[in-house]
Amino acid sequence: MNYASPTYIEETRIGFHFLRTHTWQHHVLRVAINDLKRLIGEPLPQGGTLLDAGCGQGKSLRLLRDAFQPARMLGLDADPHSLALAQTEAEREGMPIELHAADCATMPLPDRSADIVFCHQTFHHLVEQERALAEFWRVLKPGGWLLFAESTKAYIDTWVIRWFFRHPMEVQKSAEEYLEMLRWQGFEFDARNVSFPYLWWSRSKDFGLLERWGLKAPPPPGQREETLVNVAARKPMA
């Protein structure tokens, strides 16, 4: 298959199927979008143009439409098979969408053309992360939001994830390293705009089973290696 990125790492069959499951839609996507809404605060941005950078098979589209009511929706992904499924998903939901087969590091979109860039569980797949972040900055309008939800190296670099999925291991980062990347690019956010979810599926050593069985309590923030980081970051108006 011809991918739209020269550095694209093809997902495993198990990984591709997982992105269509109830677990992905309801325990990963839905939870992340609800958390990002909380991190933005009220009022939520409504209307305008929303870009789903790394839209995959389109399972986020309905949730994003319901949350932000964009006037225009764009989806971008390097995998043409995923984009075909995203188109089917959009048609099923009765949603007009513009889909682009492209690399996040070289997006075919005009400067200052998006009000929201949604980047959910995409960054750890990207080899050229700095270039992709610069592209997010470029296409966002001043005052626009980058909704960034990502898994950290502490999750990706575990034997379970390595066994079932494929990722460029040399670019994986900690939660604080991702935050520093966003700050370096110029994005603005405060502590109230950041969360470190410690969700059961992100702890691949035991998937939180010992806690659900009441055998142990989860370690508090500051005493654990964070597996997830969510950020509602803004491009300054100036």
PDB file of C-alpha atoms in Angstrom:
ATOM      1  CA  MET A   1       0.000   0.000   0.000  1.00  0.00           C
ATOM      2  CA  ASN A   2       1.199   3.521  -0.800  1.00  0.00           C
ATOM      3  CA  TYR A   3       1.236   5.617   2.351  1.00  0.00           C
ATOM      4  CA  ALA A   4       1.255   9.415   2.284  1.00  0.00           C
ATOM      5  CA  SER A   5       4.292   9.626   4.554  1.00  0.00           C
ATOM      6  CA  PRO A   6       7.764   8.246   3.801  1.00  0.00           C
ATOM      7  CA  THR A   7       8.282   7.599   7.522  1.00  0.00           C
ATOM      8  CA  TYR A   8       4.922   5.901   8.168  1.00  0.00           C
ATOM      9  CA  ILE A   9       5.160   2.721  10.237  1.00  0.00           C
ATOM     10  CA  GLU A  10       2.431   0.279   9.244  1.00  0.00           C
ATOM     11  CA  GLU A  11       0.216  -0.852  12.110  1.00  0.00           C
ATOM     12  CA  THR A  12      -0.227  -4.533  12.914  1.00  0.00           C
ATOM     13  CA  ARG A  13      -3.473  -6.268  11.998  1.00  0.00           C
ATOM     14  CA  ILE A  14      -4.328  -6.484  15.681  1.00  0.00           C
ATOM     15  CA  GLY A  15      -3.670  -2.761  16.086  1.00  0.00           C
ATOM     16  CA  PHE A  16      -5.757  -1.854  13.046  1.00  0.00           C
ATOM     17  CA  HIS A  17      -8.662  -3.949  14.331  1.00  0.00           C
ATOM     18  CA  PHE A  18      -8.354  -2.507  17.850  1.00  0.00           C
ATOM     19  CA  LEU A  19      -9.018   0.985  16.484  1.00  0.00           C
ATOM     20  CA  ARG A  20     -12.511  -0.188  15.496  1.00  0.00           C
ATOM     21  CA  THR A  21     -13.477  -1.692  18.848  1.00  0.00           C
ATOM     22  CA  HIS A  22     -15.865  -0.595  21.584  1.00  0.00           C
ATOM     23  CA  THR A  23     -12.890  -0.275  23.932  1.00  0.00           C
ATOM     24  CA  TRP A  24     -11.207   2.255  21.626  1.00  0.00           C
ATOM     25  CA  GLN A  25     -14.347   4.313  21.062  1.00  0.00           C
ATOM     26  CA  HIS A  26     -15.706   4.394  24.598  1.00  0.00           C
ATOM     27  CA  HIS A  27     -12.740   3.864  26.934  1.00  0.00           C
ATOM     28  CA  VAL A  28     -10.125   5.772  24.955  1.00  0.00           C
ATOM     29  CA  LEU A  29     -11.623   8.316  22.508  1.00  0.00           C
ATOM     30  CA  ARG A  30     -14.747   9.327  24.439  1.00  0.00           C
ATOM     31  CA  VAL A  31     -12.861   9.622  27.732  1.00  0.00           C
ATOM     32  CA  ALA A  32     -10.089  11.731  26.143  1.00  0.00           C
ATOM     33  CA  ILE A  33     -12.498  14.138  24.430  1.00  0.00           C
ATOM     34  CA  ASN A  34     -14.501  14.603  27.621  1.00  0.00           C
ATOM     35  CA  ASP A  35     -11.296  15.328  29.518  1.00  0.00           C
ATOM     36  CA  LEU A  36     -10.091  17.806  26.894  1.00  0.00           C
ATOM     37  CA  LYS A  37     -13.435  19.625  27.110  1.00  0.00           C
ATOM     38  CA  ARG A  38     -12.903  19.924  30.861  1.00  0.00           C
ATOM     39  CA  LEU A  39      -9.367  21.238  30.331  1.00  0.00           C
ATOM     40  CA  ILE A  40     -10.612  23.942  27.946  1.00  0.00           C
ATOM     41  CA  GLY A  41     -13.302  25.091  30.345  1.00  0.00           C
ATOM     42  CA  GLU A  42     -16.424  27.067  29.552  1.00  0.00           C
ATOM     43  CA  PRO A  43     -17.433  28.263  27.114  1.00  0.00           C
ATOM     44  CA  LEU A  44     -16.252  25.607  24.690  1.00  0.00           C
ATOM     45  CA  PRO A  45     -15.198  26.829  21.240  1.00  0.00           C
ATOM     46  CA  GLN A  46     -18.023  26.306  18.766  1.00  0.00           C
ATOM     47  CA  GLY A  47     -18.172  26.528  14.979  1.00  0.00           C
ATOM     48  CA  GLY A  48     -15.182  27.307  12.793  1.00  0.00           C
ATOM     49  CA  THR A  49     -12.871  24.702  11.277  1.00  0.00           C
ATOM     50  CA  LEU A  50     -11.762  21.592  13.160  1.00  0.00           C
ATOM     51  CA  LEU A  51      -8.866  19.425  11.951  1.00  0.00           C
ATOM     52  CA  ASP A  52      -8.462  15.871  13.202  1.00  0.00           C
ATOM     53  CA  ALA A  53      -4.732  15.293  12.654  1.00  0.00           C
ATOM     54  CA  GLY A  54      -4.299  11.535  12.421  1.00  0.00           C
ATOM     55  CA  CYS A  55      -8.018  10.849  12.102  1.00  0.00           C
ATOM     56  CA  GLY A  56      -7.505   7.134  11.464  1.00  0.00           C
ATOM     57  CA  GLN A  57     -10.746   5.303  10.753  1.00  0.00           C
ATOM     58  CA  GLY A  58     -12.934   8.251  11.739  1.00  0.00           C
ATOM     59  CA  LYS A  59     -14.277   6.991  15.058  1.00  0.00           C
ATOM     60  CA  SER A  60     -13.676  10.417  16.621  1.00  0.00           C
ATOM     61  CA  LEU A  61     -15.741  12.388  14.098  1.00  0.00           C
ATOM     62  CA  ARG A  62     -19.175  12.129  15.713  1.00  0.00           C
ATOM     63  CA  LEU A  63     -17.780  12.832  19.176  1.00  0.00           C
ATOM     64  CA  LEU A  64     -15.945  15.928  17.916  1.00  0.00           C
ATOM     65  CA  ARG A  65     -18.994  17.173  16.040  1.00  0.00           C
ATOM     66  CA  ASP A  66     -21.195  16.796  19.103  1.00  0.00           C
ATOM     67  CA  ALA A  67     -18.634  18.545  21.336  1.00  0.00           C
ATOM     68  CA  PHE A  68     -17.634  21.510  19.159  1.00  0.00           C
ATOM     69  CA  GLN A  69     -20.259  21.804  16.384  1.00  0.00           C
ATOM     70  CA  PRO A  70     -17.671  22.825  13.764  1.00  0.00           C
ATOM     71  CA  ALA A  71     -18.880  24.481  10.591  1.00  0.00           C
ATOM     72  CA  ARG A  72     -16.162  22.627   8.685  1.00  0.00           C
ATOM     73  CA  MET A  73     -14.435  19.360   9.524  1.00  0.00           C
ATOM     74  CA  LEU A  74     -11.127  18.157   8.124  1.00  0.00           C
ATOM     75  CA  GLY A  75      -9.446  14.812   8.613  1.00  0.00           C
ATOM     76  CA  LEU A  76      -5.854  13.951   7.787  1.00  0.00           C
ATOM     77  CA  ASP A  77      -4.070  10.618   7.855  1.00  0.00           C
ATOM     78  CA  ALA A  78      -1.178   8.930   6.066  1.00  0.00           C
ATOM     79  CA  ASP A  79      -3.005   5.605   5.626  1.00  0.00           C
ATOM     80  CA  PRO A  80      -5.401   5.525   2.620  1.00  0.00           C
ATOM     81  CA  HIS A  81      -7.190   2.426   3.957  1.00  0.00           C
ATOM     82  CA  SER A  82      -8.004   4.240   7.203  1.00  0.00           C
ATOM     83  CA  LEU A  83      -9.212   7.278   5.271  1.00  0.00           C
ATOM     84  CA  ALA A  84     -11.581   5.132   3.213  1.00  0.00           C
ATOM     85  CA  LEU A  85     -13.095   3.815   6.439  1.00  0.00           C
ATOM     86  CA  ALA A  86     -13.270   7.359   7.831  1.00  0.00           C
ATOM     87  CA  GLN A  87     -15.216   8.437   4.756  1.00  0.00           C
ATOM     88  CA  THR A  88     -17.663   5.586   5.294  1.00  0.00           C
ATOM     89  CA  GLU A  89     -17.985   6.550   8.961  1.00  0.00           C
ATOM     90  CA  ALA A  90     -18.715  10.175   8.053  1.00  0.00           C
ATOM     91  CA  GLU A  91     -21.328   9.162   5.497  1.00  0.00           C
ATOM     92  CA  ARG A  92     -22.976   6.860   8.044  1.00  0.00           C
ATOM     93  CA  GLU A  93     -23.217   9.773  10.479  1.00  0.00           C
ATOM     94  CA  GLY A  94     -24.409  12.186   7.771  1.00  0.00           C
ATOM     95  CA  MET A  95     -21.365  14.396   8.282  1.00  0.00           C
ATOM     96  CA  PRO A  96     -19.659  16.320   5.472  1.00  0.00           C
ATOM     97  CA  ILE A  97     -15.881  16.102   5.878  1.00  0.00           C
ATOM     98  CA  GLU A  98     -12.789  16.882   3.831  1.00  0.00           C
ATOM     99  CA  LEU A  99     -10.229  14.100   4.056  1.00  0.00           C
ATOM    100  CA  HIS A 100      -6.565  14.471   3.155  1.00  0.00           C
ATOM    101  CA  ALA A 101      -4.013  11.706   2.609  1.00  0.00           C
ATOM    102  CA  ALA A 102      -0.956  13.442   3.973  1.00  0.00           C
ATOM    103  CA  ASP A 103       1.860  13.486   6.508  1.00  0.00           C
ATOM    104  CA  CYS A 104       1.331  15.562   9.659  1.00  0.00           C
ATOM    105  CA  ALA A 105       4.821  16.949   9.043  1.00  0.00           C
ATOM    106  CA  THR A 106       3.788  18.415   5.650  1.00  0.00           C
ATOM    107  CA  MET A 107       0.087  19.228   5.752  1.00  0.00           C
ATOM    108  CA  PRO A 108      -1.562  20.479   2.515  1.00  0.00           C
ATOM    109  CA  LEU A 109      -3.522  23.183   4.340  1.00  0.00           C
ATOM    110  CA  PRO A 110      -3.258  26.989   4.286  1.00  0.00           C
ATOM    111  CA  ASP A 111      -1.718  29.012   7.088  1.00  0.00           C
ATOM    112  CA  ARG A 112      -4.140  30.012   9.859  1.00  0.00           C
ATOM    113  CA  SER A 113      -6.962  27.899   8.459  1.00  0.00           C
ATOM    114  CA  ALA A 114      -8.057  25.896  11.548  1.00  0.00           C
ATOM    115  CA  ASP A 115      -9.686  26.928  14.801  1.00  0.00           C
ATOM    116  CA  ILE A 116      -9.059  23.578  16.517  1.00  0.00           C
ATOM    117  CA  VAL A 117      -6.457  20.899  15.849  1.00  0.00           C
ATOM    118  CA  PHE A 118      -7.321  17.616  17.532  1.00  0.00           C
ATOM    119  CA  CYS A 119      -4.317  15.290  17.903  1.00  0.00           C
ATOM    120  CA  HIS A 120      -5.316  12.169  19.805  1.00  0.00           C
ATOM    121  CA  GLN A 121      -2.941   9.204  20.168  1.00  0.00           C
ATOM    122  CA  THR A 122      -1.210  10.262  16.952  1.00  0.00           C
ATOM    123  CA  PHE A 123       2.050  11.828  18.062  1.00  0.00           C
ATOM    124  CA  HIS A 124       3.704   8.630  19.265  1.00  0.00           C
ATOM    125  CA  HIS A 125       3.323   7.270  15.717  1.00  0.00           C
ATOM    126  CA  LEU A 126       5.154  10.238  14.146  1.00  0.00           C
ATOM    127  CA  VAL A 127       8.862  10.142  13.423  1.00  0.00           C
ATOM    128  CA  GLU A 128       9.145  13.871  12.602  1.00  0.00           C
ATOM    129  CA  GLN A 129       7.437  15.155  15.719  1.00  0.00           C
ATOM    130  CA  GLU A 130       8.995  18.640  15.767  1.00  0.00           C
ATOM    131  CA  ARG A 131       7.986  19.271  12.158  1.00  0.00           C
ATOM    132  CA  ALA A 132       4.457  18.048  12.840  1.00  0.00           C
ATOM    133  CA  LEU A 133       4.105  20.352  15.831  1.00  0.00           C
ATOM    134  CA  ALA A 134       5.329  23.265  13.697  1.00  0.00           C
ATOM    135  CA  GLU A 135       2.665  22.382  11.147  1.00  0.00           C
ATOM    136  CA  PHE A 136      -0.041  22.386  13.829  1.00  0.00           C
ATOM    137  CA  TRP A 137       1.152  25.856  14.818  1.00  0.00           C
ATOM    138  CA  ARG A 138       1.160  27.034  11.197  1.00  0.00           C
ATOM    139  CA  VAL A 139      -2.371  25.932  10.333  1.00  0.00           C
ATOM    140  CA  LEU A 140      -3.934  27.160  13.580  1.00  0.00           C
ATOM    141  CA  LYS A 141      -5.423  30.628  13.688  1.00  0.00           C
ATOM    142  CA  PRO A 142      -4.180  32.942  16.455  1.00  0.00           C
ATOM    143  CA  GLY A 143      -6.196  32.038  19.530  1.00  0.00           C
ATOM    144  CA  GLY A 144      -6.868  28.553  18.158  1.00  0.00           C
ATOM    145  CA  TRP A 145      -6.755  25.408  20.286  1.00  0.00           C
ATOM    146  CA  LEU A 146      -4.477  22.395  20.037  1.00  0.00           C
ATOM    147  CA  LEU A 147      -6.168  19.479  21.796  1.00  0.00           C
ATOM    148  CA  PHE A 148      -3.306  17.096  22.460  1.00  0.00           C
ATOM    149  CA  ALA A 149      -3.866  13.665  24.040  1.00  0.00           C
ATOM    150  CA  GLU A 150      -0.950  11.273  24.058  1.00  0.00           C
ATOM    151  CA  SER A 151       0.531   8.092  25.476  1.00  0.00           C
ATOM    152  CA  THR A 152       3.993   8.372  26.982  1.00  0.00           C
ATOM    153  CA  LYS A 153       7.089   6.221  26.693  1.00  0.00           C
ATOM    154  CA  ALA A 154       6.172   4.575  30.010  1.00  0.00           C
ATOM    155  CA  TYR A 155       3.192   2.994  28.239  1.00  0.00           C
ATOM    156  CA  ILE A 156       4.509   2.526  24.702  1.00  0.00           C
ATOM    157  CA  ASP A 157       7.799   0.958  25.799  1.00  0.00           C
ATOM    158  CA  THR A 158       6.279  -2.081  27.535  1.00  0.00           C
ATOM    159  CA  TRP A 159       6.414  -5.661  26.347  1.00  0.00           C
ATOM    160  CA  VAL A 160       2.636  -5.878  25.824  1.00  0.00           C
ATOM    161  CA  ILE A 161       2.499  -2.849  23.538  1.00  0.00           C
ATOM    162  CA  ARG A 162       5.712  -3.789  21.744  1.00  0.00           C
ATOM    163  CA  TRP A 163       4.327  -7.266  21.120  1.00  0.00           C
ATOM    164  CA  PHE A 164       0.958  -6.244  19.662  1.00  0.00           C
ATOM    165  CA  PHE A 165       1.623  -2.839  18.069  1.00  0.00           C
ATOM    166  CA  ARG A 166       4.285  -1.018  16.066  1.00  0.00           C
ATOM    167  CA  HIS A 167       5.779   2.367  16.949  1.00  0.00           C
ATOM    168  CA  PRO A 168       8.976   4.340  16.260  1.00  0.00           C
ATOM    169  CA  MET A 169      10.581   3.712  19.642  1.00  0.00           C
ATOM    170  CA  GLU A 170      13.367   6.274  19.181  1.00  0.00           C
ATOM    171  CA  VAL A 171      10.923   9.224  19.408  1.00  0.00           C
ATOM    172  CA  GLN A 172       8.878   8.183  22.452  1.00  0.00           C
ATOM    173  CA  LYS A 173       8.797  10.780  25.227  1.00  0.00           C
ATOM    174  CA  SER A 174       7.754  11.281  28.821  1.00  0.00           C
ATOM    175  CA  ALA A 175       4.774  13.435  29.757  1.00  0.00           C
ATOM    176  CA  GLU A 176       7.047  16.316  30.767  1.00  0.00           C
ATOM    177  CA  GLU A 177       9.025  16.046  27.524  1.00  0.00           C
ATOM    178  CA  TYR A 178       5.799  16.376  25.508  1.00  0.00           C
ATOM    179  CA  LEU A 179       4.806  19.411  27.569  1.00  0.00           C
ATOM    180  CA  GLU A 180       8.215  20.956  26.974  1.00  0.00           C
ATOM    181  CA  MET A 181       7.809  20.427  23.213  1.00  0.00           C
ATOM    182  CA  LEU A 182       4.522  22.314  23.272  1.00  0.00           C
ATOM    183  CA  ARG A 183       6.034  25.166  25.294  1.00  0.00           C
ATOM    184  CA  TRP A 184       9.051  25.362  22.984  1.00  0.00           C
ATOM    185  CA  GLN A 185       6.797  25.697  19.951  1.00  0.00           C
ATOM    186  CA  GLY A 186       5.048  28.618  21.635  1.00  0.00           C
ATOM    187  CA  PHE A 187       1.769  27.081  22.769  1.00  0.00           C
ATOM    188  CA  GLU A 188       0.306  28.483  25.975  1.00  0.00           C
ATOM    189  CA  PHE A 189      -1.290  26.458  28.766  1.00  0.00           C
ATOM    190  CA  ASP A 190      -1.509  26.455  32.552  1.00  0.00           C
ATOM    191  CA  ALA A 191      -1.700  23.638  35.068  1.00  0.00           C
ATOM    192  CA  ARG A 192      -5.497  23.753  34.801  1.00  0.00           C
ATOM    193  CA  ASN A 193      -5.172  22.916  31.080  1.00  0.00           C
ATOM    194  CA  VAL A 194      -3.142  19.725  31.692  1.00  0.00           C
ATOM    195  CA  SER A 195      -4.120  16.319  33.071  1.00  0.00           C
ATOM    196  CA  PHE A 196      -2.305  13.042  33.602  1.00  0.00           C
ATOM    197  CA  PRO A 197      -4.991  10.337  33.359  1.00  0.00           C
ATOM    198  CA  TYR A 198      -3.928   7.071  34.945  1.00  0.00           C
ATOM    199  CA  LEU A 199      -6.437   4.912  33.112  1.00  0.00           C
ATOM    200  CA  TRP A 200      -6.550   1.132  33.447  1.00  0.00           C
ATOM    201  CA  TRP A 201      -5.725   0.447  29.801  1.00  0.00           C
ATOM    202  CA  SER A 202      -2.607   2.626  29.957  1.00  0.00           C
ATOM    203  CA  ARG A 203      -1.003   0.440  32.632  1.00  0.00           C
ATOM    204  CA  SER A 204      -0.071  -2.509  30.494  1.00  0.00           C
ATOM    205  CA  LYS A 205       1.835  -4.306  33.261  1.00  0.00           C
ATOM    206  CA  ASP A 206      -1.438  -5.308  34.944  1.00  0.00           C
ATOM    207  CA  PHE A 207      -4.150  -3.079  33.348  1.00  0.00           C
ATOM    208  CA  GLY A 208      -5.148  -1.952  36.824  1.00  0.00           C
ATOM    209  CA  LEU A 209      -6.422  -5.390  37.805  1.00  0.00           C
ATOM    210  CA  LEU A 210      -4.869  -5.331  41.270  1.00  0.00           C
ATOM    211  CA  GLU A 211      -6.636  -2.066  42.003  1.00  0.00           C
ATOM    212  CA  ARG A 212      -9.973  -3.261  40.657  1.00  0.00           C
ATOM    213  CA  TRP A 213      -9.662  -6.353  42.844  1.00  0.00           C
ATOM    214  CA  GLY A 214      -8.950  -4.139  45.860  1.00  0.00           C
ATOM    215  CA  LEU A 215      -5.456  -5.527  46.391  1.00  0.00           C
ATOM    216  CA  LYS A 216      -3.625  -2.197  46.047  1.00  0.00           C
ATOM    217  CA  ALA A 217      -4.243   1.511  45.595  1.00  0.00           C
ATOM    218  CA  PRO A 218      -2.918   3.425  42.589  1.00  0.00           C
ATOM    219  CA  PRO A 219       0.146   5.551  43.322  1.00  0.00           C
ATOM    220  CA  PRO A 220      -0.677   9.274  43.517  1.00  0.00           C
ATOM    221  CA  PRO A 221       0.640  11.849  41.031  1.00  0.00           C
ATOM    222  CA  GLY A 222       4.274  12.608  41.691  1.00  0.00           C
ATOM    223  CA  GLN A 223       4.921   9.051  42.840  1.00  0.00           C
ATOM    224  CA  ARG A 224       4.334   7.299  39.528  1.00  0.00           C
ATOM    225  CA  GLU A 225       5.582   7.381  35.964  1.00  0.00           C
ATOM    226  CA  GLU A 226       2.793   8.990  33.964  1.00  0.00           C
ATOM    227  CA  THR A 227       1.391   6.914  31.109  1.00  0.00           C
ATOM    228  CA  LEU A 228      -0.859   9.565  29.547  1.00  0.00           C
ATOM    229  CA  VAL A 229      -0.873  13.324  29.122  1.00  0.00           C
ATOM    230  CA  ASN A 230      -3.749  15.503  27.904  1.00  0.00           C
ATOM    231  CA  VAL A 231      -3.301  19.192  27.110  1.00  0.00           C
ATOM    232  CA  ALA A 232      -5.636  21.941  25.915  1.00  0.00           C
ATOM    233  CA  ALA A 233      -3.046  24.389  24.545  1.00  0.00           C
ATOM    234  CA  ARG A 234      -3.642  27.665  22.773  1.00  0.00           C
ATOM    235  CA  LYS A 235      -1.792  29.550  20.060  1.00  0.00           C
ATOM    236  CA  PRO A 236      -1.393  33.122  21.339  1.00  0.00           C
ATOM    237  CA  MET A 237      -3.399  35.900  19.699  1.00  0.00           C
ATOM    238  CA  ALA A 238      -0.302  38.031  19.075  1.00  0.00           C
TER     239      ALA A 238
END
